[in-house]
Structure formats: C-alpha cells, structure tokens
Short mmCIF file of C-alpha atoms and ligand atoms in Angstrom, two decimals:
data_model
loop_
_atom_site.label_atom_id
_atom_site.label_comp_id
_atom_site.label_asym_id
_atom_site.label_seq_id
_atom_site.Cartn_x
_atom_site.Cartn_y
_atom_site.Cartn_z
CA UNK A 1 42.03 -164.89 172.14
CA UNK A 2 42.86 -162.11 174.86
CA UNK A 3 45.53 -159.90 174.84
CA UNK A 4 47.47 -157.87 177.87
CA UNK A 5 47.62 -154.07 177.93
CA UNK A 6 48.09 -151.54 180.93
CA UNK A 7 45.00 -149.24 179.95
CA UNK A 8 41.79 -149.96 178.02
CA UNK A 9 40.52 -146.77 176.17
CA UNK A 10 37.10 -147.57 174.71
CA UNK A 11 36.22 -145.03 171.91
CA UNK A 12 38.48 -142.71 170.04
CA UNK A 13 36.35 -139.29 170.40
CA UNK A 14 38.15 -135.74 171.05
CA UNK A 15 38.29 -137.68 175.30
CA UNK A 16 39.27 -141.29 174.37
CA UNK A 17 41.96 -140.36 171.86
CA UNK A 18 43.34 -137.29 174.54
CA UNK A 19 43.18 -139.81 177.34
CA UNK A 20 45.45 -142.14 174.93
CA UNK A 21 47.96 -139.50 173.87
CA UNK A 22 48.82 -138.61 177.73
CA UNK A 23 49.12 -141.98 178.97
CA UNK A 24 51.26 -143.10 176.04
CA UNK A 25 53.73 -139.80 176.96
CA UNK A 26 53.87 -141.42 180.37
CA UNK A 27 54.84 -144.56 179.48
CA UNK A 28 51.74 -146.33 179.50
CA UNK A 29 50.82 -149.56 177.00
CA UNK A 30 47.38 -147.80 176.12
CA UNK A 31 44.56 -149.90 173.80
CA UNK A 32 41.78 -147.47 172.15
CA UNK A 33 39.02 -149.52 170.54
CA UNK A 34 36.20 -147.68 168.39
CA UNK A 35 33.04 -149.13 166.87
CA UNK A 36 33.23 -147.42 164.09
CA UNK A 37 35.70 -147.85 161.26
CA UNK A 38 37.86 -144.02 161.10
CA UNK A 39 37.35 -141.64 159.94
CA UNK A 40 33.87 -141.49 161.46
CA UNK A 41 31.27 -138.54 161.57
CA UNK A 42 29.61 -137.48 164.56
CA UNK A 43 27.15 -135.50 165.51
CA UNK A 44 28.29 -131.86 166.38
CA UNK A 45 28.15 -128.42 165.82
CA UNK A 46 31.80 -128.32 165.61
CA UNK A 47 32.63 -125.11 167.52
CA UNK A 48 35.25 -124.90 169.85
CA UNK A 49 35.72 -122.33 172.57
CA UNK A 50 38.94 -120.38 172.03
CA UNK A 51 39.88 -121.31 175.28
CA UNK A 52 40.83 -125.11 174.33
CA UNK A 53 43.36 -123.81 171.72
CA UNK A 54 45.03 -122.13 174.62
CA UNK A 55 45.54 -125.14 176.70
CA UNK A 56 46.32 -127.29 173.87
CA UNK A 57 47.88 -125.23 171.55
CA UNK A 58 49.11 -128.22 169.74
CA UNK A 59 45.67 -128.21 168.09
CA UNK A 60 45.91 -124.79 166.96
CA UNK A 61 46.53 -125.79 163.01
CA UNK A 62 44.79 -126.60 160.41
CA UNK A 63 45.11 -130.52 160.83
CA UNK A 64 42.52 -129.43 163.26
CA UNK A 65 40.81 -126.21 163.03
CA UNK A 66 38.51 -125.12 159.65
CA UNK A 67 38.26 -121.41 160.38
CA UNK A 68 37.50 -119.15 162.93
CA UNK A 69 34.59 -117.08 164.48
CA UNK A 70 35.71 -113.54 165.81
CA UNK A 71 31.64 -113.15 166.99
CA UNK A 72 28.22 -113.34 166.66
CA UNK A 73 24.46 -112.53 167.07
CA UNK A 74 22.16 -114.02 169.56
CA UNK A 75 18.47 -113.09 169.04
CA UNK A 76 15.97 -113.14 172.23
CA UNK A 77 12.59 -115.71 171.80
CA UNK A 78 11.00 -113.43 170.20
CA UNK A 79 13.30 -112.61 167.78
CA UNK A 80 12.57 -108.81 168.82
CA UNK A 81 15.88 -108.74 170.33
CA UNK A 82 19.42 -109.60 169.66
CA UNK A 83 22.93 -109.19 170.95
CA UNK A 84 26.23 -108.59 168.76
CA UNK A 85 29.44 -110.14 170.74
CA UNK A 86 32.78 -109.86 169.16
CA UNK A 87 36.26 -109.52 169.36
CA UNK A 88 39.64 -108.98 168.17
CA UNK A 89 40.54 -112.59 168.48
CA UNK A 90 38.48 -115.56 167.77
CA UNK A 91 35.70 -116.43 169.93
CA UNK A 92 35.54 -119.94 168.33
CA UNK A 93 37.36 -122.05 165.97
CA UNK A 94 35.76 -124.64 163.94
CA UNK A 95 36.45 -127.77 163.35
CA UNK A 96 34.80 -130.65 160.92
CA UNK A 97 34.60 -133.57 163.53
CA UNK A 98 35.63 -136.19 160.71
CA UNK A 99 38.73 -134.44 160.34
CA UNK A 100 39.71 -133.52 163.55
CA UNK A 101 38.34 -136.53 165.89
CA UNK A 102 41.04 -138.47 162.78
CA UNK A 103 43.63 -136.50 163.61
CA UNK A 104 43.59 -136.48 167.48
CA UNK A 105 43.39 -140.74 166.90
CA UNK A 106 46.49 -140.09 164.35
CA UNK A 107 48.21 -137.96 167.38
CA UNK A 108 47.98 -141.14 169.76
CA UNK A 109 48.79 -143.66 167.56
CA UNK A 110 51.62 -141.85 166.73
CA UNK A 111 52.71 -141.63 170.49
CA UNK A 112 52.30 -145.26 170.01
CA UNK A 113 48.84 -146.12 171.47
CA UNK A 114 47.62 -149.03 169.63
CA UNK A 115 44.42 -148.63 168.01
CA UNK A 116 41.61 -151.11 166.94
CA UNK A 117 38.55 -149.53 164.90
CA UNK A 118 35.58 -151.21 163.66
CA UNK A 119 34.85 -153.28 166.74
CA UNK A 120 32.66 -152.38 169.86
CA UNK A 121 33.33 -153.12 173.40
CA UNK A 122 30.11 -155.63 174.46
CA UNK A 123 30.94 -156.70 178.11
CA UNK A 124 33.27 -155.79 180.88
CA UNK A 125 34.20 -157.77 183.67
CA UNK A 126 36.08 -156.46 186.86
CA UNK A 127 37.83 -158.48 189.27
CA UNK A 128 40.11 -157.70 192.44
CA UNK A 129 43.67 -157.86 189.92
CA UNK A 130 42.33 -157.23 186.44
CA UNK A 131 39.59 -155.22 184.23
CA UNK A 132 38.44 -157.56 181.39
CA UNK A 133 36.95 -155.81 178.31
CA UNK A 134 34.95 -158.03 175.59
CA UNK A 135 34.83 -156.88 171.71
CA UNK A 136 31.86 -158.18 169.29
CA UNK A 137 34.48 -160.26 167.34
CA UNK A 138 34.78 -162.84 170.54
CA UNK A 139 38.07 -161.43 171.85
CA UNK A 140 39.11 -159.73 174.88
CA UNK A 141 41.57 -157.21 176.54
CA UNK A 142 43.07 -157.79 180.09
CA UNK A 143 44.02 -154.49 181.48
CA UNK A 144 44.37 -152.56 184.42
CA UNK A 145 42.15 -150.31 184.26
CA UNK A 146 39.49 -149.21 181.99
CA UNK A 147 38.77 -145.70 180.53
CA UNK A 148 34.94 -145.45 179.05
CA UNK A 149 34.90 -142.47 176.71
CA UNK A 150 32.24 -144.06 174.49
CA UNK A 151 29.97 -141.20 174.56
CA UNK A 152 26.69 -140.49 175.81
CA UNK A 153 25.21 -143.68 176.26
CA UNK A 154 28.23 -145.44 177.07
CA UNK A 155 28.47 -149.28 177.34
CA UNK A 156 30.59 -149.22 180.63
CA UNK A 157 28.89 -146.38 182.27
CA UNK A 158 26.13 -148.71 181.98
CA UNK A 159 27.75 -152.00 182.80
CA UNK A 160 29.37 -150.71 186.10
CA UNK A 161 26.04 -149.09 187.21
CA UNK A 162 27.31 -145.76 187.41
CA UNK A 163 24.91 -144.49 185.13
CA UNK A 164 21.70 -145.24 186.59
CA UNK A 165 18.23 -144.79 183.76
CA UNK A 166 16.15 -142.00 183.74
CA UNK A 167 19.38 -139.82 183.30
CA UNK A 168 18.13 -136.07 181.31
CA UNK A 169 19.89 -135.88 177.64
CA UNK A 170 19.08 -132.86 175.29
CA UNK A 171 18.36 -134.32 171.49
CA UNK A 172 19.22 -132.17 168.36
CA UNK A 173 18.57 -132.08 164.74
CA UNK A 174 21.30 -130.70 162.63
CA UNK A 175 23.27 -131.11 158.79
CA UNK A 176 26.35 -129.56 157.51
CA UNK A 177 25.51 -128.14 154.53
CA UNK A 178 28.08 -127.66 151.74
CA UNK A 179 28.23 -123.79 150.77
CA UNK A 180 30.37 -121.78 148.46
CA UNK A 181 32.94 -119.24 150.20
CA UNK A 182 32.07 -116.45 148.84
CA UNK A 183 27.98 -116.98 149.65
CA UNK A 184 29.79 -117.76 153.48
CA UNK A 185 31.66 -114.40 153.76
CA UNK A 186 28.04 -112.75 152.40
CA UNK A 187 26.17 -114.17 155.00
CA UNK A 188 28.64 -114.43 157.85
CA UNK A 189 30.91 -111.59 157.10
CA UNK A 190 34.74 -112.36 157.09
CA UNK A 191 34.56 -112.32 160.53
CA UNK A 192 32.68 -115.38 160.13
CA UNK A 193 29.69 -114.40 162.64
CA UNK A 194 27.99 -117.57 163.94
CA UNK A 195 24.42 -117.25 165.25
CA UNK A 196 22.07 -118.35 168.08
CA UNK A 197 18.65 -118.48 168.42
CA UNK A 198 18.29 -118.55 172.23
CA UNK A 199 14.62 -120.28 173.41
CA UNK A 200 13.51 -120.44 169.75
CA UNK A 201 10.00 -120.89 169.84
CA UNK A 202 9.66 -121.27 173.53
CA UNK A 203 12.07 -124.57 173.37
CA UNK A 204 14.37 -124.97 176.65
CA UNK A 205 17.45 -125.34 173.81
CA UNK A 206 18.17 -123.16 171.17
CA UNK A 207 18.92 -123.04 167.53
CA UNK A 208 22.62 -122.84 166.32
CA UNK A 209 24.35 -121.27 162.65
CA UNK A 210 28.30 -122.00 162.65
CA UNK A 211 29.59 -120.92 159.39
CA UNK A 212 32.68 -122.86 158.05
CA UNK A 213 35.26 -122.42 155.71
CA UNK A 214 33.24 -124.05 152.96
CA UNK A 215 30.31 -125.73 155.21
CA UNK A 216 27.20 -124.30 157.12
CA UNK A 217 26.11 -125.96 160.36
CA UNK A 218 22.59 -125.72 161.22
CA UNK A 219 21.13 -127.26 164.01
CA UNK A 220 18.73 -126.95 166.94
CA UNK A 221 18.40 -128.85 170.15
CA UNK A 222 16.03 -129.51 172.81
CA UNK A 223 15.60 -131.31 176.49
CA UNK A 224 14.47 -134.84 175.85
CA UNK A 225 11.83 -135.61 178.31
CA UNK A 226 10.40 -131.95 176.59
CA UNK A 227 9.63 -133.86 173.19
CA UNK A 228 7.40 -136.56 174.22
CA UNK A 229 5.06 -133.80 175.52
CA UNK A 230 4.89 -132.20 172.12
CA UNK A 231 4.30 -135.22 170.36
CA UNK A 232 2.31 -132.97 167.30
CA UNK A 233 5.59 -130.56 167.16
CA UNK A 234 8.60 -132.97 166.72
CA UNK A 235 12.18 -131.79 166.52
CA UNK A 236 12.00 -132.41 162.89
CA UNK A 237 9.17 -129.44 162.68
CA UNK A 238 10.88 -127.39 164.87
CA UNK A 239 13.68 -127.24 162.93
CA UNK A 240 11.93 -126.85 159.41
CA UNK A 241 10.03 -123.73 160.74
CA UNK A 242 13.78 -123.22 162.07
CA UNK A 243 15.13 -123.49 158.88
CA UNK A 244 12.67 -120.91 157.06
CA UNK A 245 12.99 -118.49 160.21
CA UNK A 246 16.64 -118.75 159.33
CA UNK A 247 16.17 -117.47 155.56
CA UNK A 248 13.55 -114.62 156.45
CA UNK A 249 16.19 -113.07 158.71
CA UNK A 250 18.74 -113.64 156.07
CA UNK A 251 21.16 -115.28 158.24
CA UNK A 252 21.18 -118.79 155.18
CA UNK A 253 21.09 -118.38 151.60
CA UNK A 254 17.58 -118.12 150.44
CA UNK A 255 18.71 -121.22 147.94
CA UNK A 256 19.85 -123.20 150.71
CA UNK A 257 17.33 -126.77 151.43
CA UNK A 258 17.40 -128.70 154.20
CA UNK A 259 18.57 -132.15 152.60
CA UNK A 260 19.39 -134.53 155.44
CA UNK A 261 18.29 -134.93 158.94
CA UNK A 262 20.94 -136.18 161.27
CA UNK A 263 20.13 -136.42 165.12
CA UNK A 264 22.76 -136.78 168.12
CA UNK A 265 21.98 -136.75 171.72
CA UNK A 266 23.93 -135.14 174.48
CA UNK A 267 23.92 -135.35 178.10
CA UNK A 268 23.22 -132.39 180.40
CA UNK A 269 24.79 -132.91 183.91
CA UNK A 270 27.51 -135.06 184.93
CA UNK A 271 26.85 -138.19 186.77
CA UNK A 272 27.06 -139.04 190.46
CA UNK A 273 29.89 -140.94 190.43
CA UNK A 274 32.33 -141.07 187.60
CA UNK A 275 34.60 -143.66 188.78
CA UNK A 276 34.68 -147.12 190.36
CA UNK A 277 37.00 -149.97 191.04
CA UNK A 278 39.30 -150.22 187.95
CA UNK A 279 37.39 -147.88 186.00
CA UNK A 280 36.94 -143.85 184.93
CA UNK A 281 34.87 -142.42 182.89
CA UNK A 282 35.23 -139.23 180.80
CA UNK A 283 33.42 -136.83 178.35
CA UNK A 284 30.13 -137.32 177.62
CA UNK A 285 30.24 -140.78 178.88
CA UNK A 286 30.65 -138.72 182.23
CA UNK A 287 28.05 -136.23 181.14
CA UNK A 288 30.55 -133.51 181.12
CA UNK A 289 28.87 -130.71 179.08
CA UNK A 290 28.11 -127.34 179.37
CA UNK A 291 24.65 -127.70 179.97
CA UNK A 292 23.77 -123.74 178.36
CA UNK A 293 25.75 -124.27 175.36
CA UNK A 294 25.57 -127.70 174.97
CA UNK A 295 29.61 -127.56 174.36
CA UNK A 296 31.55 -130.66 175.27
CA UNK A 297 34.85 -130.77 173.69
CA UNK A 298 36.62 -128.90 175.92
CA UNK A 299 35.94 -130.89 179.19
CA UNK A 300 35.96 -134.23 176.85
CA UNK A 301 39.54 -133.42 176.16
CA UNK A 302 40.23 -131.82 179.97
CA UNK A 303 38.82 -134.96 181.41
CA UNK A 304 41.05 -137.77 179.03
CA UNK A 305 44.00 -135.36 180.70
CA UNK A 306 42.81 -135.39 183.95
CA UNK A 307 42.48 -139.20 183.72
CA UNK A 308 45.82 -139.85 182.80
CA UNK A 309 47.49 -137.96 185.66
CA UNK A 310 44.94 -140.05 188.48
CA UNK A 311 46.31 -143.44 186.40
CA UNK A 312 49.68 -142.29 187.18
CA UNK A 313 49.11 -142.01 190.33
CA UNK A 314 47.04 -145.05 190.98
CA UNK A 315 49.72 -147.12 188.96
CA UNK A 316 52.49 -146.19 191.09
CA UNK A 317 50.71 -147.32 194.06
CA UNK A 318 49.74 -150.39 192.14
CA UNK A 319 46.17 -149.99 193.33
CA UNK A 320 43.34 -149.33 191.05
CA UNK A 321 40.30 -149.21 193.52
CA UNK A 322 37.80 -146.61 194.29
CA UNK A 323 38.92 -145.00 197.08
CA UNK A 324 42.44 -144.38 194.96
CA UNK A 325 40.38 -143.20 191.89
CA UNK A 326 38.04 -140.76 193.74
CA UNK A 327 41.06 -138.23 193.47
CA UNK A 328 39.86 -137.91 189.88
CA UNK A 329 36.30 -136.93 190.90
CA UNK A 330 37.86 -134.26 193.37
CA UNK A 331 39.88 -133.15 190.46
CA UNK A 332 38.06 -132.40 187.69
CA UNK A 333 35.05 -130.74 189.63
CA UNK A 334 38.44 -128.22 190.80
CA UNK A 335 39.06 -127.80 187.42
CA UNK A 336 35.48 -127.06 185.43
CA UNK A 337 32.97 -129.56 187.67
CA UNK A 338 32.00 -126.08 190.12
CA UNK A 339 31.34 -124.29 186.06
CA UNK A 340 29.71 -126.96 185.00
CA UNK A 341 27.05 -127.12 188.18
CA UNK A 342 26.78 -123.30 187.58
CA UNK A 343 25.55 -123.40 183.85
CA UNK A 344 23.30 -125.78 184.99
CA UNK A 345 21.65 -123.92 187.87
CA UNK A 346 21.67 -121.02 185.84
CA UNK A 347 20.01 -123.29 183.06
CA UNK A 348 16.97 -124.73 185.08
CA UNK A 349 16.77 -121.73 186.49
CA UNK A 350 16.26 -119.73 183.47
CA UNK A 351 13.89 -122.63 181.70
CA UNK A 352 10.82 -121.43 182.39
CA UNK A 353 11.78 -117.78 182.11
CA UNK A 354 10.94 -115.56 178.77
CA UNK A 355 14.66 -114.02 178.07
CA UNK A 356 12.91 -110.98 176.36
CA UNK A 357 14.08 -108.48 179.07
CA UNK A 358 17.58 -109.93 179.74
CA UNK A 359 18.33 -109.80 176.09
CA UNK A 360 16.52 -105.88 175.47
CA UNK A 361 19.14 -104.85 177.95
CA UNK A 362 21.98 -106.46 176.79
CA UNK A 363 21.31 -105.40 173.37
CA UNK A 364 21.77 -101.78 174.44
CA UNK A 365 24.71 -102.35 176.74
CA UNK A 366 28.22 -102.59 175.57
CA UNK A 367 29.32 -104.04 179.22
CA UNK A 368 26.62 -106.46 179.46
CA UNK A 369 27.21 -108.17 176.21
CA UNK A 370 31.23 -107.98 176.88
CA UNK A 371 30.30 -110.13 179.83
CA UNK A 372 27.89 -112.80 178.70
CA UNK A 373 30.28 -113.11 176.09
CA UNK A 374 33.61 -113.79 178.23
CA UNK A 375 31.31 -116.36 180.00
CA UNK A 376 30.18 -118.26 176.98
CA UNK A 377 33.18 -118.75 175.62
CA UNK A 378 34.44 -119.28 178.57
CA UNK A 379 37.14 -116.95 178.94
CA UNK A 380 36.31 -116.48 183.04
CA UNK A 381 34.66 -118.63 184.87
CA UNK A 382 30.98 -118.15 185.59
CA UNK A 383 31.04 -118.34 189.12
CA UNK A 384 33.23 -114.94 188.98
CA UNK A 385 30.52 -113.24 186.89
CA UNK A 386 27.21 -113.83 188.17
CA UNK A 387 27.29 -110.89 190.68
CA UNK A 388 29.20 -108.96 187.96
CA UNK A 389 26.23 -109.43 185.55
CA UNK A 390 23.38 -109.40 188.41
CA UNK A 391 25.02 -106.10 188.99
CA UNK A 392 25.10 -105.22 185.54
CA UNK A 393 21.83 -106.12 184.49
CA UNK A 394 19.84 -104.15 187.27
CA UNK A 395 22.10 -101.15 186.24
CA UNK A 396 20.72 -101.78 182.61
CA UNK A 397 17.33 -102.13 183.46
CA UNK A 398 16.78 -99.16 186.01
CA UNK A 399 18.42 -96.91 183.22
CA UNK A 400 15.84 -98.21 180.83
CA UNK A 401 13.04 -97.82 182.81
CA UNK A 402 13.98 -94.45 183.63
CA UNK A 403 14.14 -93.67 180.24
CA UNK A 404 11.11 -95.00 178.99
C1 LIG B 1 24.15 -132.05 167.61
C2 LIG B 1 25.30 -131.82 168.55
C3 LIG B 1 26.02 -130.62 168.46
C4 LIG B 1 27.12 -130.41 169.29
N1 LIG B 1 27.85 -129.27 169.13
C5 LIG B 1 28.98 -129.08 169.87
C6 LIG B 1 29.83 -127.96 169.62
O1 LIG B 1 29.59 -127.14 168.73
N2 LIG B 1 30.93 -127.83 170.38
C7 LIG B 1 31.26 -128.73 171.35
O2 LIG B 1 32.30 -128.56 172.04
N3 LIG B 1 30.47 -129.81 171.60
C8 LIG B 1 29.37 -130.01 170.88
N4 LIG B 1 28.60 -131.14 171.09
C9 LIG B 1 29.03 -132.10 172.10
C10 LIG B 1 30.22 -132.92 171.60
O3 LIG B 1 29.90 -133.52 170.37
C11 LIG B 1 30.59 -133.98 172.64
O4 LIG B 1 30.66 -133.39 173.91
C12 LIG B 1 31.93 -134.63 172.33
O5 LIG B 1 31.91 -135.30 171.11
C13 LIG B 1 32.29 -135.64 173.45
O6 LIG B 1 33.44 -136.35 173.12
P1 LIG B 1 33.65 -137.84 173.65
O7 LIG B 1 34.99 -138.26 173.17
O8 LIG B 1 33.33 -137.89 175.08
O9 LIG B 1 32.51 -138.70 172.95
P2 LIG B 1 32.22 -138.96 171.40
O10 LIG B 1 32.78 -137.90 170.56
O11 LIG B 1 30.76 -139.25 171.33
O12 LIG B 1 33.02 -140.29 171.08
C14 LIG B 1 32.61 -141.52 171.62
C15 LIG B 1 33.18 -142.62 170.76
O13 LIG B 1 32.89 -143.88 171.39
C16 LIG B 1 32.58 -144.84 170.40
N5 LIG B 1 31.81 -145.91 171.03
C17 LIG B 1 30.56 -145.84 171.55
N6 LIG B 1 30.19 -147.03 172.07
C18 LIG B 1 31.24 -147.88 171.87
C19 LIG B 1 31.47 -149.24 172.17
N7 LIG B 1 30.55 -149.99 172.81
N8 LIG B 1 32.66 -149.80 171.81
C20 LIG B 1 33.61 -149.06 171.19
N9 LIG B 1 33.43 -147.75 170.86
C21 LIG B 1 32.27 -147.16 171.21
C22 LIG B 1 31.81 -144.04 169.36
O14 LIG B 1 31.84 -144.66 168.10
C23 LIG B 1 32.55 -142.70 169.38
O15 LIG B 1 33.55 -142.63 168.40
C24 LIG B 1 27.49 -131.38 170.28
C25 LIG B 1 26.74 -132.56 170.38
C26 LIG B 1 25.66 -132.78 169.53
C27 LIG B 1 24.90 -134.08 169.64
#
C-alpha cells in the first residue's frame, strides 16, 4: 500500500515536529512518522537556552516549559574553582522532553500534519520525480521531498551517504530523578541554580545538575572515541564517583541514589553536506549541536524552520535537486552554522588544556563571568566575544599576578 504526500518528515523530535508545523502553515500536505509510540522519552538534559523562548515565544508556557533557571555554578577540574553566573531573567528554562517533544507533535497535528507513530522508516528510495520512503509494516510514502530529523544516527543520513562512518559523537550517562520541591529550592535555591562540572576528572565533557520543578537531572558526558581508551574507567564509573562528588559538595540530597542508568549519544559537528537530491536533513540528524554545551534544541528547532522556507522555495520552482537545496546549507550556517564552527574550535582547542587558570580568573571577575555567561546561553554570538574575553582574561590575569 503507498500513499501520496508533498513532504515526508521522519521523526517527531523538537526538529521533525517544527519542520511539520511550518510547512503545514504554508500549505504543505506534511507526513511525520516516529518509531516510537508518543509520548516517548529521550535522552536529554532538558535545558533550554532562554534564547529559543524568544524566537518562539509560542513555547513560552507551561505546555512546554517545567521551570526556570535564573543561574548557576560552574566549578574548574579541580573543583578548586568555580564561577557564579546569574541574572534577572532566566538563563534557562526546563523542559521534561516527554512532555514537551508531545506537545510540539500535538502543535503540528493540530496545523493538520498527519502523524503516524509506532513505525520506523527502513528504506528510502530517490528517483528523478519522487522520494520513496519505506515503513517496517511493508508500506510506503511517495513524496516530494524528504526531511530526516531522526536523530543522531539517522536512517536517511545514512541511506543517502551523507553521513559517512567514523563520524565523532559524545556519549552520556544521565537519570531524572524524582525529588520533593521543597528539598529542590534547598539545594538549588528558588532561583533554581543548575550546575556544571566543567572537565570533571580530566574528561573532554563535563558533568551536568538541572534542577526541575519536581525532578533532578544528573548527567555527565564524554567524547566517544575517549571511552574505548579507558576501557577500566567506563562512563558508568565516572558518573558514580560523579554522583558521590555531587553529594560531598552538597549540590544533591545526601539521600538521593543513583537508580537507573540511561545513555544517549549526541553528535558534535555538523556534517559535510546536509542536503541532497530530494532530501534535507536537520537537528541532530545534521549534527547540529553546540559542541561546548552539548545543547541541541535550539538549532533542532531553527533548522525544521529553516527547512521549511528552502521547501517553499524549491516547490515553487517545482525542482527538488541539489543545486536548489544547497540554499539551505548557505542558510543555516548564516544563521548559527559560523557559532556552531566556533564552539567547536574553541572546544578542540581547549581539550587538552587544564581550565584551572581560566576559571581562577573568572571566579574573581564580575566582567569575565558576565561574558562567558552571555555566550553560553547564547545571548551574543561567540564570534563577537572571543576578543572581548581574550581581552578580558589577560586583564584578569596580569591583575592577579600582580597581586600575588
Ligand atoms: C544525555 C543528553 C543530554 C542532552 N541535554 C540537552 C540539553 O539540556 N539541552 C539541549 O538543548 N539539548 C540537549 N541534548 C541534545 C538534544 O537532546 C538533541 O539535540 C535534540 O533532541 C535533537 O532533536 P531532533 O529532533 O533532531 O532529534 P531527536 O530528539 O533525537 O528525535 C529524533 C526522533 O526520530 C525518531 N527516529 C529515529 N529513527 C527513526 C526511524 N528510522 N524511523 C522513524 N523515526 C525515527 C526517534 O524515535 C526520535 O523521536 C542532550 C542530548 C543527550 C543525549
């Protein structure tokens, strides 16, 4: 059995089911398929930069935000050293990825994209006048083009070569632990601080505290290809001796056990090519992350817009190829590609680097922490600020050295 649609969406994360909302507003028949039956869990922290509520302000409620963050600690390596960021307005807002990921799907389907859960995309098949996608049940979709938002290892990234193997992923360990409110606002303050653990214990990654509303999430991640060569130290250590670093600085309940361990992989720099004949893909399937934070909702849900104005275009030129659909590679590396490349540059840069001094300075410098904060949340772009916090820093650090 096949059915006819104009676009293909193939899975319903925050990308898939923003891609599907857009279209549908344009007038497009849109299909979104998921493998998993919804509402579905995924792996996540959960935070979102402020920033996203700004440019889609129609998530700003609590259909889709748990609570917000108006700061935070991050502590050096060592631990010797940490940094308070805050502000008068939220530096994050929460969200519990069953909930929201639901209600962005809900959002679509009532814009009317038609949606079909439980059933995975297994083949795709591209010709000169159609995109063919093939579901585990034996039927298929004819389309016109095909969106792959189905995460980090996605199916059609892989079944139009774009991505090739070998590509770097980060892997984390994290839970969501269920936590009174009061024990929350003892911990985390009412400003709900959330808490990082920058290079804990020499790891490229870095170890993450997001307090919710009534839920803690802990987690810590690491560069893949980093694991295999500590074979004796496995995530799953790391984030034990995580965990009990956690309760000697009294940042989780002493009563608090680790209970579950759930693992999620992300990628950590966008691919080549993002697009071919009949075919875009977005999010993570894309690789579109901030590879210092590890934050990929924002350019998940950027991209699913960005893809929607290219199909637009390509649809009222009736021409799906390519050399049409390169104008969406040129437009999302305008929009938070050049960012993207910077984080990472400034990433592998800083890998092999300890952070103690970077952090001893900040942690005595109002200005300094003001700025890595605007940056992380990404309130300016980072490109504006590196000579701003070059500047800074060297400032900081002559002071100190005079000083000492
Ligand atoms: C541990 C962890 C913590 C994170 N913390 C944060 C954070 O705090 N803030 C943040 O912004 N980002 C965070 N991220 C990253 C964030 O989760 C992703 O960037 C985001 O979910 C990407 O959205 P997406 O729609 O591209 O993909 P996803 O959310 O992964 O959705 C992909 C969908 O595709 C479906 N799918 C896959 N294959 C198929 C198939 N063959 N057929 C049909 N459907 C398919 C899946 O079921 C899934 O629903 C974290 C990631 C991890 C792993």
């Amino acid at each position: 059995m096949s059915k006819k649609t104009d676009v293909c969406i193939v899975g319903a994360g925050p990308a898939g089911s923003t891609a599907a909302k857009f279209l549908v507003e344009k007038g497009f028949k849109v299909n979104l398929i998921d493998k998993e039956k919804f509402p579905r869990d995924k792996p996540c922290g959960g935070g979102l930069p402020y920033q996203i509520l700004k440019r889609y302000p129609y998530i700003d409620n609590e259909n889709f935000v748990d609570s917000y963050s108006y700061g935070g600690y991050a502590y050096s390596s060592s631990l010797n050293h940490k940094i308070l960021v805050k502000d008068k307005e939220p530096i994050l807002a929460m969200t519990l990825r069953k909930k929201f990921d639901k209600n962005l799907v809900d959002l679509a389907v009532e814009k009317g994209a038609d949606f079909v859960d439980g059933k995975a995309v297994v083949n795709l098949e591209i010709t000169n006048d159609k995109a063919m996608v093939f579901l585990n049940d034996g039927t298929s979709i004819s389309c016109d083009i095909v969106i792959g938002a189905d995460g980090v290892f996605s199916k059609i990234a892989e079944k139009t070569d774009l991505r090739k193997r070998g590509e770097e992923i980060a892997i984390c360990i994290y839970n969501e632990y269920e936590v009174d409110e009061k024990t929350i606002d003892e911990i985390a303050g009412k400003e709900h601080f959330v808490s990082i653990l920058s290079r804990f214990q020499s790891i490229y990654g870095y170890g993450w505290v997001f307090p919710k509303n009534k839920h803690l999430n802990i987690g810590i991640g690491e560069v893949g290809y980093r694991l295999k060569n500590r074979p004796k130290k496995n995530l799953i250590d790391l984030y034990k001796d995580f965990f009990s670093t956690l309760k000697k600085l009294k940042i989780i309940p002493e009563k608090l056990e680790i209970n579950k361990y759930h693992g999620g992989s992300l990628p950590i720099v966008p691919l080549k090519q993002t697009y071919c004949n009949r075919t875009i893909l977005i999010g993570d399937a894309a690789g579109f992350i901030n590879p210092f934070s590890g934050e990929g909702i924002y350019y998940a849900m950027v991209s699913g817009e960005i893809a929607s104005t290219v199909i637009e275009k390509a649809s009222k030129s009736e021409n799906f190829d390519a050399n049409l659909l390169s104008l969406y590679q040129k437009l999302w590396m305008k929009d938070f590609g050049k960012d993207i490349y910077s984080f990472y540059n400034l990433a592998k840069n800083q890998r092999n680097k300890p952070n103690e001094n970077i952090f001893k300075v900040a942690s005595k410098d109002d200005v300094l922490s003001d700025l890595f904060l605007k940056i992380m949340i990404g309130r300016l772009p980072l490109r504006q600020y590196k000579w701003k916090v070059f500047r800074r820093y060297t400032i900081g650090y002559l002071k100190q050295a005079f000083r000492s």
